[in-house]
PDB file of C-alpha atoms in Angstrom:
ATOM      1  CA  MET R  12     -15.263 -28.704  18.301  1.00 94.00           C
ATOM      2  CA  ASN R  13     -12.624 -29.027  21.000  1.00 96.00           C
ATOM      3  CA  LEU R  14     -13.627 -27.873  24.498  1.00 96.00           C
ATOM      4  CA  LYS R  15     -11.232 -27.051  27.331  1.00 97.00           C
ATOM      5  CA  VAL R  16     -12.506 -26.022  30.756  1.00 96.00           C
ATOM      6  CA  LEU R  17      -9.673 -24.207  32.506  1.00 95.00           C
ATOM      7  CA  LEU R  18      -9.308 -23.503  36.230  1.00 94.00           C
ATOM      8  CA  PRO R  19      -6.710 -21.031  37.558  1.00 91.00           C
ATOM      9  CA  PHE R  20      -4.103 -23.746  38.123  1.00 91.00           C
ATOM     10  CA  GLN R  21      -5.155 -26.739  36.026  1.00 94.00           C
ATOM     11  CA  VAL R  22      -7.124 -28.016  33.074  1.00 95.00           C
ATOM     12  CA  PHE R  23     -10.435 -29.278  34.493  1.00 94.00           C
ATOM     13  CA  ALA R  24     -11.645 -30.991  31.308  1.00 93.00           C
ATOM     14  CA  ALA R  25     -10.455 -31.370  27.721  1.00 95.00           C
ATOM     15  CA  THR R  26     -12.901 -32.916  25.258  1.00 95.00           C
ATOM     16  CA  SER R  27     -12.842 -33.244  21.488  1.00 95.00           C
ATOM     17  CA  GLY R  28     -15.706 -34.074  19.148  1.00 94.00           C
ATOM     18  CA  VAL R  29     -18.127 -31.689  20.854  1.00 95.00           C
ATOM     19  CA  LYS R  30     -21.292 -31.216  18.770  1.00 96.00           C
ATOM     20  CA  ARG R  31     -22.855 -28.339  20.733  1.00 96.00           C
ATOM     21  CA  ILE R  32     -22.349 -26.218  23.852  1.00 96.00           C
ATOM     22  CA  VAL R  33     -24.901 -24.280  25.900  1.00 95.00           C
ATOM     23  CA  ALA R  34     -23.643 -21.681  28.409  1.00 93.00           C
ATOM     24  CA  GLU R  35     -25.241 -19.103  30.720  1.00 91.00           C
ATOM     25  CA  THR R  36     -24.479 -15.368  30.598  1.00 90.00           C
ATOM     26  CA  HIS R  37     -26.041 -12.287  32.184  1.00 89.00           C
ATOM     27  CA  ALA R  38     -28.243 -11.965  29.082  1.00 90.00           C
ATOM     28  CA  GLY R  39     -29.429 -15.599  29.324  1.00 90.00           C
ATOM     29  CA  SER R  40     -28.404 -18.931  27.838  1.00 91.00           C
ATOM     30  CA  PHE R  41     -26.875 -19.243  24.393  1.00 90.00           C
ATOM     31  CA  GLY R  42     -25.709 -22.127  22.253  1.00 93.00           C
ATOM     32  CA  ILE R  43     -22.604 -22.725  20.208  1.00 94.00           C
ATOM     33  CA  LEU R  44     -22.515 -25.016  17.188  1.00 94.00           C
ATOM     34  CA  PRO R  45     -19.332 -25.919  15.265  1.00 91.00           C
ATOM     35  CA  GLN R  46     -19.935 -23.422  12.440  1.00 90.00           C
ATOM     36  CA  ARG R  47     -20.660 -20.441  14.706  1.00 89.00           C
ATOM     37  CA  LEU R  48     -18.484 -17.395  14.256  1.00 91.00           C
ATOM     38  CA  ASP R  49     -15.762 -16.735  16.799  1.00 92.00           C
ATOM     39  CA  CYS R  50     -17.018 -15.076  19.968  1.00 91.00           C
ATOM     40  CA  VAL R  51     -16.310 -14.157  23.589  1.00 93.00           C
ATOM     41  CA  ALA R  52     -18.858 -14.261  26.423  1.00 93.00           C
ATOM     42  CA  ALA R  53     -18.782 -13.482  30.137  1.00 93.00           C
ATOM     43  CA  LEU R  54     -20.291 -16.422  32.006  1.00 93.00           C
ATOM     44  CA  THR R  55     -22.380 -16.313  35.168  1.00 88.00           C
ATOM     45  CA  PRO R  56     -22.429 -19.067  37.779  1.00 83.00           C
ATOM     46  CA  GLY R  57     -24.539 -21.822  36.254  1.00 83.00           C
ATOM     47  CA  ILE R  58     -24.567 -25.020  34.234  1.00 87.00           C
ATOM     48  CA  LEU R  59     -22.445 -25.513  31.114  1.00 92.00           C
ATOM     49  CA  LEU R  60     -23.860 -28.233  28.862  1.00 93.00           C
ATOM     50  CA  TYR R  61     -21.922 -29.881  26.068  1.00 94.00           C
ATOM     51  CA  GLU R  62     -22.760 -32.834  23.860  1.00 93.00           C
ATOM     52  CA  THR R  63     -20.478 -35.393  22.278  1.00 92.00           C
ATOM     53  CA  ALA R  64     -21.295 -38.394  20.095  1.00 90.00           C
ATOM     54  CA  ALA R  65     -19.586 -40.774  22.523  1.00 89.00           C
ATOM     55  CA  ASP R  66     -20.889 -39.477  25.883  1.00 87.00           C
ATOM     56  CA  GLY R  67     -24.102 -37.677  24.968  1.00 89.00           C
ATOM     57  CA  GLU R  68     -24.982 -34.641  27.096  1.00 90.00           C
ATOM     58  CA  CYS R  69     -22.493 -33.737  29.837  1.00 91.00           C
ATOM     59  CA  TYR R  70     -22.938 -31.081  32.519  1.00 92.00           C
ATOM     60  CA  VAL R  71     -20.431 -28.912  34.361  1.00 92.00           C
ATOM     61  CA  ALA R  72     -21.364 -26.448  37.084  1.00 89.00           C
ATOM     62  CA  VAL R  73     -19.141 -23.407  36.554  1.00 88.00           C
ATOM     63  CA  ASP R  74     -18.415 -20.311  38.555  1.00 82.00           C
ATOM     64  CA  GLY R  75     -18.298 -16.959  36.783  1.00 82.00           C
ATOM     65  CA  GLY R  76     -15.734 -16.818  34.009  1.00 90.00           C
ATOM     66  CA  VAL R  77     -15.120 -16.304  30.306  1.00 94.00           C
ATOM     67  CA  LEU R  78     -15.915 -18.404  27.228  1.00 95.00           C
ATOM     68  CA  VAL R  79     -13.807 -17.882  24.096  1.00 95.00           C
ATOM     69  CA  LYS R  80     -14.512 -19.594  20.755  1.00 95.00           C
ATOM     70  CA  THR R  81     -11.806 -19.426  18.105  1.00 94.00           C
ATOM     71  CA  GLY R  82     -12.257 -21.672  15.101  1.00 93.00           C
ATOM     72  CA  ALA R  83     -12.932 -25.195  16.298  1.00 94.00           C
ATOM     73  CA  ASP R  84     -11.555 -24.509  19.798  1.00 96.00           C
ATOM     74  CA  VAL R  85     -13.699 -23.374  22.733  1.00 96.00           C
ATOM     75  CA  PHE R  86     -11.987 -22.339  25.961  1.00 96.00           C
ATOM     76  CA  VAL R  87     -13.955 -21.826  29.167  1.00 96.00           C
ATOM     77  CA  SER R  88     -11.908 -20.197  31.910  1.00 95.00           C
ATOM     78  CA  VAL R  89     -13.605 -20.245  35.323  1.00 92.00           C
ATOM     79  CA  ARG R  90     -12.649 -19.955  38.982  1.00 87.00           C
ATOM     80  CA  ASN R  91     -14.273 -23.241  39.989  1.00 86.00           C
ATOM     81  CA  ALA R  92     -16.047 -26.168  38.307  1.00 89.00           C
ATOM     82  CA  ILE R  93     -17.927 -29.302  39.341  1.00 88.00           C
ATOM     83  CA  ALA R  94     -18.804 -32.086  36.882  1.00 88.00           C
ATOM     84  CA  GLY R  95     -21.882 -34.257  37.273  1.00 82.00           C
ATOM     85  CA  THR R  96     -24.788 -35.969  35.582  1.00 77.00           C
ATOM     86  CA  ASP R  97     -27.695 -34.950  37.845  1.00 78.00           C
ATOM     87  CA  LEU R  98     -28.862 -31.436  36.945  1.00 80.00           C
ATOM     88  CA  GLY R  99     -30.696 -30.962  40.247  1.00 78.00           C
ATOM     89  CA  ARG R 100     -27.599 -31.670  42.303  1.00 79.00           C
ATOM     90  CA  LEU R 101     -25.430 -29.495  40.083  1.00 80.00           C
ATOM     91  CA  ARG R 102     -27.887 -26.587  40.370  1.00 76.00           C
ATOM     92  CA  GLU R 103     -27.802 -26.979  44.169  1.00 77.00           C
ATOM     93  CA  ALA R 104     -23.991 -27.021  44.046  1.00 74.00           C
ATOM     94  CA  VAL R 105     -23.984 -23.767  42.053  1.00 72.00           C
ATOM     95  CA  GLU R 106     -26.293 -22.098  44.552  1.00 73.00           C
ATOM     96  CA  ARG R 107     -24.527 -23.493  47.612  1.00 74.00           C
ATOM     97  CA  GLU R 108     -20.883 -23.198  46.574  1.00 72.00           C
ATOM     98  CA  PHE R 109     -20.512 -20.468  43.991  1.00 68.00           C
ATOM     99  CA  LEU R 110     -23.157 -17.931  45.000  1.00 64.00           C
ATOM    100  CA  SER R 111     -22.327 -18.146  48.723  1.00 66.00           C
ATOM    101  CA  LEU R 112     -18.654 -17.741  47.842  1.00 61.00           C
ATOM    102  CA  ASP R 113     -19.518 -14.488  46.055  1.00 63.00           C
ATOM    103  CA  GLU R 114     -21.187 -13.200  49.230  1.00 66.00           C
ATOM    104  CA  ARG R 115     -18.096 -14.039  51.284  1.00 70.00           C
ATOM    105  CA  GLU R 116     -15.855 -12.377  48.697  1.00 72.00           C
ATOM    106  CA  ARG R 117     -17.968  -9.219  48.844  1.00 71.00           C
ATOM    107  CA  GLY R 118     -17.623  -9.195  52.628  1.00 74.00           C
ATOM    108  CA  VAL R 119     -13.854  -9.580  52.414  1.00 73.00           C
ATOM    109  CA  ARG R 120     -13.612  -6.836  49.772  1.00 72.00           C
ATOM    110  CA  THR R 121     -15.718  -4.497  51.907  1.00 79.00           C
ATOM    111  CA  THR R 122     -13.473  -5.134  54.916  1.00 81.00           C
ATOM    112  CA  LEU R 123     -10.330  -4.554  52.847  1.00 78.00           C
ATOM    113  CA  ALA R 124     -11.749  -1.321  51.438  1.00 81.00           C
ATOM    114  CA  LYS R 125     -12.452  -0.069  54.980  1.00 81.00           C
ATOM    115  CA  MET R 126      -8.926  -0.956  56.073  1.00 83.00           C
ATOM    116  CA  GLU R 127      -7.412   0.773  53.043  1.00 81.00           C
ATOM    117  CA  SER R 128      -9.461   3.936  53.567  1.00 83.00           C
ATOM    118  CA  GLY R 129      -8.508   3.992  57.256  1.00 80.00           C
ATOM    119  CA  LEU R 130      -4.838   3.658  56.346  1.00 80.00           C
ATOM    120  CA  ILE R 131      -5.108   6.482  53.807  1.00 82.00           C
ATOM    121  CA  ARG R 132      -6.833   8.736  56.379  1.00 80.00           C
ATOM    122  CA  ARG R 133      -4.032   8.073  58.881  1.00 82.00           C
ATOM    123  CA  PHE R 134      -1.359   8.871  56.296  1.00 78.00           C
ATOM    124  CA  ALA R 135      -3.228  12.057  55.396  1.00 80.00           C
ATOM    125  CA  ALA R 136      -3.449  13.018  59.060  1.00 82.00           C
ATOM    126  CA  LEU R 137       0.312  12.439  59.500  1.00 81.00           C
ATOM    127  CA  TYR R 138       1.018  14.498  56.396  1.00 75.00           C
ATOM    128  CA  HIS R 139      -1.039  17.445  57.656  1.00 76.00           C
ATOM    129  CA  ASP R 140       0.556  17.397  61.138  1.00 66.00           C
TER     130      ASP R 140
END
């Protein structure tokens, strides 16, 4: 299989000769072998594992995203990714970087929603005056 890990503005990793891939979704982990049917999966922040004959098992910490398998090509599109060989450190990176980022994003979205609703109320008040 051919694996491409895509970030919003660059290709993070492109690997050919991948024998298997293991990814994490909301329903749990699942594996992809070369003969698997085409599929799409929503990924959660976690560890993406892939294995090649040359490098053995490789690990990439990924933020939430989408995995698409079409034929021999597998595309993983995520917001952020960190490569590494130590699973413990990668798991810590996922918890520290990606999950805390989600909390900050929720805070920003809440603030924006409050600002938007305040703006709409002011426009409504001007309209009724």
